[in-house]
mmCIF file of C-alpha atoms and ligand atoms in Angstrom:
data_model
loop_
_atom_site.group_PDB
_atom_site.id
_atom_site.type_symbol
_atom_site.label_atom_id
_atom_site.label_comp_id
_atom_site.label_asym_id
_atom_site.label_seq_id
_atom_site.Cartn_x
_atom_site.Cartn_y
_atom_site.Cartn_z
ATOM 1 C CA MET A 1 149.059 -11.392 72.411
ATOM 2 C CA MET A 2 148.247 -11.117 76.059
ATOM 3 C CA SER A 3 144.436 -11.697 77.178
ATOM 4 C CA SER A 4 143.021 -8.782 79.287
ATOM 5 C CA THR A 5 139.566 -7.542 79.662
ATOM 6 C CA PRO A 6 138.501 -5.098 77.084
ATOM 7 C CA PHE A 7 137.173 -2.008 77.929
ATOM 8 C CA PHE A 8 134.190 -2.955 75.658
ATOM 9 C CA HIS A 9 133.436 -5.193 72.996
ATOM 10 C CA VAL A 10 130.821 -6.713 70.931
ATOM 11 C CA GLU A 11 131.137 -10.463 69.681
ATOM 12 C CA GLY A 12 128.935 -11.952 66.899
ATOM 13 C CA LEU A 13 125.981 -9.306 67.145
ATOM 14 C CA GLU A 14 122.826 -10.494 64.874
ATOM 15 C CA LYS A 15 119.554 -8.767 64.799
ATOM 16 C CA ARG A 16 116.911 -9.725 62.239
ATOM 17 C CA PHE A 17 113.872 -7.923 61.247
ATOM 18 C CA GLY A 18 111.561 -10.722 60.084
ATOM 19 C CA GLY A 19 113.956 -12.301 57.398
ATOM 20 C CA PHE A 20 116.073 -9.274 57.031
ATOM 21 C CA ARG A 21 119.625 -9.678 58.974
ATOM 22 C CA ALA A 22 120.025 -5.621 59.804
ATOM 23 C CA VAL A 23 123.292 -6.771 61.966
ATOM 24 C CA ALA A 24 124.742 -9.911 60.429
ATOM 25 C CA GLY A 25 127.634 -11.060 62.649
ATOM 26 C CA THR A 26 129.129 -7.855 63.844
ATOM 27 C CA SER A 27 132.310 -8.004 66.106
ATOM 28 C CA PHE A 28 134.413 -4.877 67.436
ATOM 29 C CA LYS A 29 136.486 -3.462 70.402
ATOM 30 C CA ILE A 30 136.639 -0.221 71.940
ATOM 31 C CA GLU A 31 139.240 0.915 73.752
ATOM 32 C CA ASP A 32 139.181 2.932 76.949
ATOM 33 C CA GLY A 33 139.287 6.585 76.387
ATOM 34 C CA SER A 34 139.294 6.342 72.332
ATOM 35 C CA ILE A 35 137.104 8.137 69.974
ATOM 36 C CA THR A 36 135.611 5.573 67.549
ATOM 37 C CA ALA A 37 133.615 6.783 64.341
ATOM 38 C CA LEU A 38 131.220 4.331 63.366
ATOM 39 C CA ILE A 39 130.469 4.990 59.490
ATOM 40 C CA GLY A 40 128.742 3.072 56.629
ATOM 41 C CA PRO A 41 125.808 3.710 54.093
ATOM 42 C CA ASN A 42 122.171 4.216 55.061
ATOM 43 C CA GLY A 43 120.753 1.260 56.103
ATOM 44 C CA ALA A 44 124.057 -0.484 57.122
ATOM 45 C CA GLY A 45 122.915 -1.504 60.696
ATOM 46 C CA LYS A 46 124.929 1.405 62.479
ATOM 47 C CA THR A 47 121.781 2.726 64.639
ATOM 48 C CA THR A 48 120.754 -1.030 65.361
ATOM 49 C CA VAL A 49 123.919 -1.643 66.729
ATOM 50 C CA PHE A 50 123.568 1.476 69.241
ATOM 51 C CA ASN A 51 119.907 0.224 70.151
ATOM 52 C CA LEU A 52 121.304 -3.537 70.632
ATOM 53 C CA ILE A 53 124.109 -1.947 72.728
ATOM 54 C CA SER A 54 121.860 0.333 74.756
ATOM 55 C CA ALA A 55 119.145 -2.376 75.038
ATOM 56 C CA PHE A 56 116.548 -0.885 73.112
ATOM 57 C CA LEU A 57 116.385 -3.381 70.910
ATOM 58 C CA THR A 58 117.062 -7.413 72.071
ATOM 59 C CA LEU A 59 119.811 -9.227 70.313
ATOM 60 C CA ASP A 60 119.271 -12.554 68.603
ATOM 61 C CA SER A 61 122.461 -13.727 68.911
ATOM 62 C CA GLY A 62 126.032 -12.666 70.336
ATOM 63 C CA LEU A 63 127.407 -10.910 73.387
ATOM 64 C CA ILE A 64 127.986 -7.228 74.634
ATOM 65 C CA GLU A 65 130.601 -7.008 77.430
ATOM 66 C CA PHE A 66 131.420 -3.734 79.299
ATOM 67 C CA ARG A 67 134.522 -3.500 81.604
ATOM 68 C CA GLY A 68 134.120 -7.318 82.066
ATOM 69 C CA SER A 69 130.393 -7.193 82.737
ATOM 70 C CA ARG A 70 127.640 -8.655 80.360
ATOM 71 C CA VAL A 71 125.612 -5.966 79.079
ATOM 72 C CA ASP A 72 123.031 -8.152 76.886
ATOM 73 C CA GLY A 73 120.088 -9.151 78.437
ATOM 74 C CA ARG A 74 119.679 -5.905 80.701
ATOM 75 C CA ARG A 75 117.261 -3.241 80.402
ATOM 76 C CA PRO A 76 117.871 0.235 79.045
ATOM 77 C CA HIS A 77 118.094 2.016 82.410
ATOM 78 C CA GLN A 78 120.582 -0.892 83.702
ATOM 79 C CA VAL A 79 122.676 -0.015 80.643
ATOM 80 C CA SER A 80 122.708 3.411 81.365
ATOM 81 C CA ARG A 81 123.510 2.853 85.132
ATOM 82 C CA LEU A 82 126.610 0.828 84.186
ATOM 83 C CA GLY A 83 127.797 4.157 82.344
ATOM 84 C CA ILE A 84 126.867 3.826 78.970
ATOM 85 C CA GLY A 85 124.950 6.786 77.571
ATOM 86 C CA ARG A 86 123.445 7.638 74.084
ATOM 87 C CA THR A 87 121.865 9.983 71.816
ATOM 88 C CA PHE A 88 119.355 9.292 69.194
ATOM 89 C CA GLN A 89 119.522 10.024 65.398
ATOM 90 C CA THR A 90 115.856 10.903 65.795
ATOM 91 C CA THR A 91 115.931 12.816 69.091
ATOM 92 C CA ARG A 92 114.129 12.172 72.333
ATOM 93 C CA VAL A 93 113.643 15.561 74.063
ATOM 94 C CA LEU A 94 111.046 15.641 76.428
ATOM 95 C CA ARG A 95 108.867 18.245 74.676
ATOM 96 C CA LYS A 96 106.960 19.423 77.681
ATOM 97 C CA LEU A 97 109.820 20.231 79.783
ATOM 98 C CA SER A 98 112.112 23.246 79.393
ATOM 99 C CA VAL A 99 115.312 22.945 77.982
ATOM 100 C CA LEU A 100 116.933 23.616 81.299
ATOM 101 C CA ASP A 101 114.834 20.809 82.747
ATOM 102 C CA ASN A 102 115.589 18.565 80.192
ATOM 103 C CA VAL A 103 119.118 18.354 81.222
ATOM 104 C CA CYS A 104 118.318 18.724 84.798
ATOM 105 C CA VAL A 105 116.388 15.402 84.651
ATOM 106 C CA ALA A 106 119.019 13.649 82.899
ATOM 107 C CA ALA A 107 121.314 13.984 85.728
ATOM 108 C CA GLN A 108 119.308 11.511 87.814
ATOM 109 C CA ASN A 109 119.691 8.807 85.128
ATOM 110 C CA GLN A 110 123.448 8.251 86.332
ATOM 111 C CA PRO A 111 125.324 5.274 87.540
ATOM 112 C CA GLY A 112 124.036 4.436 90.853
ATOM 113 C CA GLU A 113 120.954 6.240 90.762
ATOM 114 C CA ARG A 114 117.256 5.086 89.739
ATOM 115 C CA LEU A 115 115.923 6.265 86.681
ATOM 116 C CA ARG A 116 112.563 7.333 87.625
ATOM 117 C CA GLY A 117 112.025 7.986 91.262
ATOM 118 C CA ALA A 118 112.385 11.395 92.813
ATOM 119 C CA MET A 119 113.154 13.467 90.061
ATOM 120 C CA PHE A 120 114.827 16.374 91.543
ATOM 121 C CA ARG A 121 116.129 14.607 94.423
ATOM 122 C CA PRO A 122 120.104 15.338 94.535
ATOM 123 C CA ARG A 123 122.227 12.359 94.105
ATOM 124 C CA TYR A 124 125.045 11.776 96.171
ATOM 125 C CA GLN A 125 126.324 14.956 97.366
ATOM 126 C CA ARG A 126 125.133 16.702 94.373
ATOM 127 C CA SER A 127 122.684 19.609 95.374
ATOM 128 C CA GLU A 128 119.815 21.143 92.957
ATOM 129 C CA ALA A 129 122.102 23.904 92.676
ATOM 130 C CA ASP A 130 125.096 22.081 91.377
ATOM 131 C CA VAL A 131 122.831 20.315 89.045
ATOM 132 C CA ASN A 132 121.482 23.355 87.518
ATOM 133 C CA ARG A 133 124.649 25.038 87.548
ATOM 134 C CA ARG A 134 126.420 22.189 85.465
ATOM 135 C CA ALA A 135 123.102 22.001 83.215
ATOM 136 C CA LEU A 136 123.358 25.789 82.714
ATOM 137 C CA GLU A 137 127.084 25.346 81.503
ATOM 138 C CA LEU A 138 126.208 22.235 78.977
ATOM 139 C CA LEU A 139 123.619 24.330 77.655
ATOM 140 C CA ASP A 140 125.939 27.081 77.364
ATOM 141 C CA LEU A 141 128.488 25.171 75.602
ATOM 142 C CA VAL A 142 126.122 23.976 72.795
ATOM 143 C CA GLY A 143 124.829 27.455 72.008
ATOM 144 C CA LEU A 144 121.334 26.852 74.020
ATOM 145 C CA SER A 145 121.413 29.052 76.971
ATOM 146 C CA ALA A 146 119.184 31.846 75.701
ATOM 147 C CA MET A 147 116.527 28.921 75.244
ATOM 148 C CA ALA A 148 116.876 27.404 78.816
ATOM 149 C CA ARG A 149 113.469 28.356 79.972
ATOM 150 C CA GLU A 150 111.647 27.631 76.429
ATOM 151 C CA TYR A 151 109.727 24.342 76.037
ATOM 152 C CA ALA A 152 112.067 21.720 74.245
ATOM 153 C CA ALA A 153 109.169 21.443 71.706
ATOM 154 C CA THR A 154 110.091 24.757 70.536
ATOM 155 C CA LEU A 155 113.356 23.792 69.345
ATOM 156 C CA SER A 156 114.278 23.029 65.905
ATOM 157 C CA GLY A 157 115.791 19.739 65.010
ATOM 158 C CA GLY A 158 119.391 20.890 65.099
ATOM 159 C CA GLN A 159 118.757 22.392 68.505
ATOM 160 C CA ARG A 160 117.282 19.094 69.785
ATOM 161 C CA LYS A 161 120.256 17.506 68.722
ATOM 162 C CA LEU A 162 122.537 19.699 70.549
ATOM 163 C CA LEU A 163 120.057 19.345 73.660
ATOM 164 C CA GLU A 164 120.233 15.590 73.546
ATOM 165 C CA PHE A 165 124.066 15.968 73.547
ATOM 166 C CA ALA A 166 123.803 18.050 76.767
ATOM 167 C CA ARG A 167 121.499 15.665 78.264
ATOM 168 C CA VAL A 168 123.638 12.697 77.635
ATOM 169 C CA MET A 169 126.973 14.675 79.040
ATOM 170 C CA MET A 170 124.778 15.495 82.171
ATOM 171 C CA GLN A 171 124.744 11.701 82.890
ATOM 172 C CA GLU A 172 128.774 11.462 83.183
ATOM 173 C CA PRO A 173 128.550 8.218 81.326
ATOM 174 C CA SER A 174 132.288 6.582 80.541
ATOM 175 C CA LEU A 175 130.908 5.463 77.142
ATOM 176 C CA VAL A 176 129.042 7.675 75.014
ATOM 177 C CA LEU A 177 127.546 6.609 71.754
ATOM 178 C CA LEU A 178 126.547 9.722 69.360
ATOM 179 C CA ASP A 179 124.025 8.938 66.903
ATOM 180 C CA GLU A 180 124.803 11.425 63.782
ATOM 181 C CA PRO A 181 125.354 14.306 66.593
ATOM 182 C CA THR A 182 125.984 16.939 64.099
ATOM 183 C CA ALA A 183 123.284 16.242 61.489
ATOM 184 C CA GLY A 184 120.982 19.145 60.980
ATOM 185 C CA VAL A 185 123.030 21.390 63.466
ATOM 186 C CA LEU A 186 124.834 24.378 62.447
ATOM 187 C CA PRO A 187 128.478 23.826 61.416
ATOM 188 C CA THR A 188 130.010 26.084 63.651
ATOM 189 C CA LEU A 189 127.890 24.281 66.520
ATOM 190 C CA GLY A 190 128.628 21.119 65.356
ATOM 191 C CA GLN A 191 132.381 22.216 65.525
ATOM 192 C CA THR A 192 131.923 23.269 68.837
ATOM 193 C CA LEU A 193 130.209 19.857 70.056
ATOM 194 C CA ILE A 194 133.264 18.078 68.478
ATOM 195 C CA GLU A 195 135.565 19.993 70.384
ATOM 196 C CA HIS A 196 133.702 18.963 73.529
ATOM 197 C CA VAL A 197 133.872 15.402 72.680
ATOM 198 C CA LYS A 198 137.704 15.897 72.139
ATOM 199 C CA THR A 199 138.002 18.042 75.552
ATOM 200 C CA GLN A 200 136.020 15.551 77.414
ATOM 201 C CA ARG A 201 138.095 12.817 76.318
ATOM 202 C CA ARG A 202 140.963 14.822 77.204
ATOM 203 C CA ASP A 203 140.356 15.907 80.354
ATOM 204 C CA ARG A 204 137.760 13.069 81.807
ATOM 205 C CA GLY A 205 138.892 10.218 79.732
ATOM 206 C CA THR A 206 135.402 9.651 78.338
ATOM 207 C CA THR A 207 135.181 7.136 75.382
ATOM 208 C CA PHE A 208 133.236 7.858 72.402
ATOM 209 C CA MET A 209 131.576 5.861 69.548
ATOM 210 C CA ILE A 210 130.252 8.286 66.958
ATOM 211 C CA ILE A 211 128.115 7.409 63.900
ATOM 212 C CA GLU A 212 128.798 10.445 61.624
ATOM 213 C CA HIS A 213 128.190 11.009 57.962
ATOM 214 C CA ASN A 214 130.271 14.241 57.638
ATOM 215 C CA MET A 215 133.678 12.662 56.815
ATOM 216 C CA ASP A 216 135.774 16.096 57.801
ATOM 217 C CA VAL A 217 134.483 15.285 61.231
ATOM 218 C CA VAL A 218 135.088 11.585 60.980
ATOM 219 C CA MET A 219 138.638 12.150 60.023
ATOM 220 C CA SER A 220 139.338 15.092 62.266
ATOM 221 C CA VAL A 221 137.955 13.567 65.674
ATOM 222 C CA SER A 222 138.123 9.884 65.607
ATOM 223 C CA ASP A 223 141.137 7.545 66.371
ATOM 224 C CA ARG A 224 139.568 4.699 64.573
ATOM 225 C CA VAL A 225 136.945 4.126 62.073
ATOM 226 C CA ILE A 226 134.868 1.243 61.839
ATOM 227 C CA VAL A 227 132.874 0.532 58.880
ATOM 228 C CA MET A 228 129.715 -1.273 58.182
ATOM 229 C CA ASN A 229 127.997 -2.359 55.463
ATOM 230 C CA GLU A 230 124.800 -4.602 54.942
ATOM 231 C CA GLY A 231 125.176 -5.385 58.846
ATOM 232 C CA MET A 232 128.781 -6.388 58.991
ATOM 233 C CA VAL A 233 132.148 -4.681 59.896
ATOM 234 C CA ILE A 234 133.915 -4.604 56.233
ATOM 235 C CA ALA A 235 136.903 -2.466 57.689
ATOM 236 C CA ASP A 236 138.312 -1.206 60.784
ATOM 237 C CA GLY A 237 141.417 1.009 61.170
ATOM 238 C CA THR A 238 142.865 4.544 61.649
ATOM 239 C CA PRO A 239 141.249 7.453 59.565
ATOM 240 C CA GLY A 240 144.274 7.194 57.318
ATOM 241 C CA GLU A 241 143.883 3.607 56.856
ATOM 242 C CA ILE A 242 140.113 3.813 55.867
ATOM 243 C CA GLN A 243 140.432 6.539 53.347
ATOM 244 C CA VAL A 244 142.458 4.382 51.259
ATOM 245 C CA ASN A 245 140.924 1.390 51.705
ATOM 246 C CA GLU A 246 139.174 -0.338 48.525
ATOM 247 C CA MET A 247 136.311 -2.025 49.648
ATOM 248 C CA VAL A 248 135.358 1.018 51.853
ATOM 249 C CA ILE A 249 135.663 3.345 48.800
ATOM 250 C CA GLU A 250 133.632 1.183 46.850
ATOM 251 C CA ALA A 251 130.980 0.435 49.658
ATOM 252 C CA TYR A 252 130.585 3.934 50.736
ATOM 253 C CA LEU A 253 132.954 6.906 50.191
ATOM 254 C CA GLY A 254 132.973 6.735 46.282
ATOM 255 C CA THR A 255 129.050 6.507 46.200
ATOM 256 C CA HIS A 256 128.551 8.771 49.290
ATOM 257 C CA HIS A 257 128.581 12.339 47.614
ATOM 258 C CA ALA A 258 125.791 13.844 49.346
ATOM 259 C CA PRO A 259 123.895 12.010 52.254
ATOM 260 C CA ALA A 260 120.288 12.203 51.800
ATOM 261 C CA GLY A 261 120.083 13.420 55.441
ATOM 262 C CA PRO A 262 119.035 11.210 58.532
ATOM 263 C CA ALA A 263 117.660 8.013 57.108
ATOM 264 C CA ARG A 264 114.263 6.877 58.066
ATOM 265 C CA GLU A 265 114.700 5.442 61.283
ATOM 266 C CA PRO A 266 112.331 2.968 62.765
ATOM 267 C CA VAL A 267 111.999 3.930 66.675
ATOM 268 C CA PRO A 268 112.096 1.111 69.013
ATOM 269 C CA SER A 269 109.994 2.240 72.283
ATOM 270 C CA GLY A 270 111.766 2.989 75.423
ATOM 271 C CA PRO A 271 112.124 4.743 78.535
ATOM 272 C CA ASP A 272 112.973 8.052 77.277
ATOM 273 C CA ASP A 273 109.708 8.610 75.384
ATOM 274 C CA ASP A 274 107.588 11.715 76.525
HETATM 275 P P1 ADP B 310 121.944 2.603 59.680
HETATM 276 O O1 ADP B 310 121.521 3.305 61.020
HETATM 277 O O2 ADP B 310 123.445 2.154 59.296
HETATM 278 O O3 ADP B 310 121.289 3.830 58.464
HETATM 279 P P2 ADP B 310 119.600 1.209 60.610
HETATM 280 O O4 ADP B 310 120.509 0.345 61.666
HETATM 281 O O5 ADP B 310 118.851 2.313 60.948
HETATM 282 O O6 ADP B 310 120.672 1.518 59.718
HETATM 283 O O7 ADP B 310 119.015 -0.115 59.936
HETATM 284 C C1 ADP B 310 119.404 -0.863 59.474
HETATM 285 C C2 ADP B 310 118.484 -1.851 58.347
HETATM 286 O O8 ADP B 310 117.133 -2.470 59.429
HETATM 287 C C3 ADP B 310 117.631 -0.804 57.521
HETATM 288 O O9 ADP B 310 117.221 -1.521 56.506
HETATM 289 C C4 ADP B 310 116.420 -0.582 58.576
HETATM 290 O O10 ADP B 310 115.122 -0.199 57.766
HETATM 291 C C5 ADP B 310 116.189 -2.178 59.177
HETATM 292 N N1 ADP B 310 115.702 -1.478 60.560
HETATM 293 C C6 ADP B 310 116.028 -1.071 61.254
HETATM 294 N N2 ADP B 310 115.312 -0.797 62.535
HETATM 295 C C7 ADP B 310 114.031 -1.830 62.271
HETATM 296 C C8 ADP B 310 112.817 -1.933 62.906
HETATM 297 N N3 ADP B 310 112.695 -1.840 64.269
HETATM 298 N N4 ADP B 310 112.081 -2.820 62.111
HETATM 299 C C9 ADP B 310 112.237 -3.177 60.952
HETATM 300 N N5 ADP B 310 113.571 -2.983 60.293
HETATM 301 C C10 ADP B 310 114.114 -1.972 60.894
HETATM 302 MG MG1 MG B 311 121.123 5.439 61.698
#
């Protein structure tokens, strides 16, 4: 096999909480412009993997590399500036800002831009008006434009998920990590969100990694599925391969008739807190 720099890869990721190995030697590669679903039962370590990639948690061992640069050892805002964006299973919208401002502020957190600093200073040639226009487009896309002037605190859980999606897309990341983006979201809006993921990949080549419980969504959106169980990758293949993989069926699909909703998620501290 030719050796070339992978777009993104993690090798031997380990994370312990006390004596418990939440992530126990996880390795995978992500191809540029692909959509990968990360699935597995509650507690498998999926969110912890996202927390490690985005530097909300420090890894115990292993490495994370994005376009040939080490990601591990950096701070969350540095990872974000490299072009890796994420959303949270438990949403972290800025409750005291309007829905629109939540999206506009996210524009500052982009490659080449300081996370904090002049919040409304336009970046590059982007004027405040451009930022506003783009933010409104994204809100329209997720069905939240009528709520643009409301405090984000007034949104339902599902609406906050959609707002988080708009916020992360505002940052124009090249790799987007979505943690259960459709959980608690009305099916029609969830479908719109998934359509936008596909459009964004097609038109801009954006790469996505999506933690998702809805198998219909997984099968329809992803080129590839990575399955985790007990902190380890137990399968990695096309949606078709995963559907018939015995280990996956046993660990996950067969026992996973009705997800109990978003799992209890210990929330690490980070710069997005309001
Ligand atoms: P998933 O997203 O696959 O449902 P998580 O990555 O959230 O799973 O959690 C994996 C395991 O690690 C769970 O048993 C969870 O309780 C534990 N865990 C996750 N984060 C922490 C934390 N900050 N402190 C202690 N335990 C944690
Ligand atoms: Mg999770």
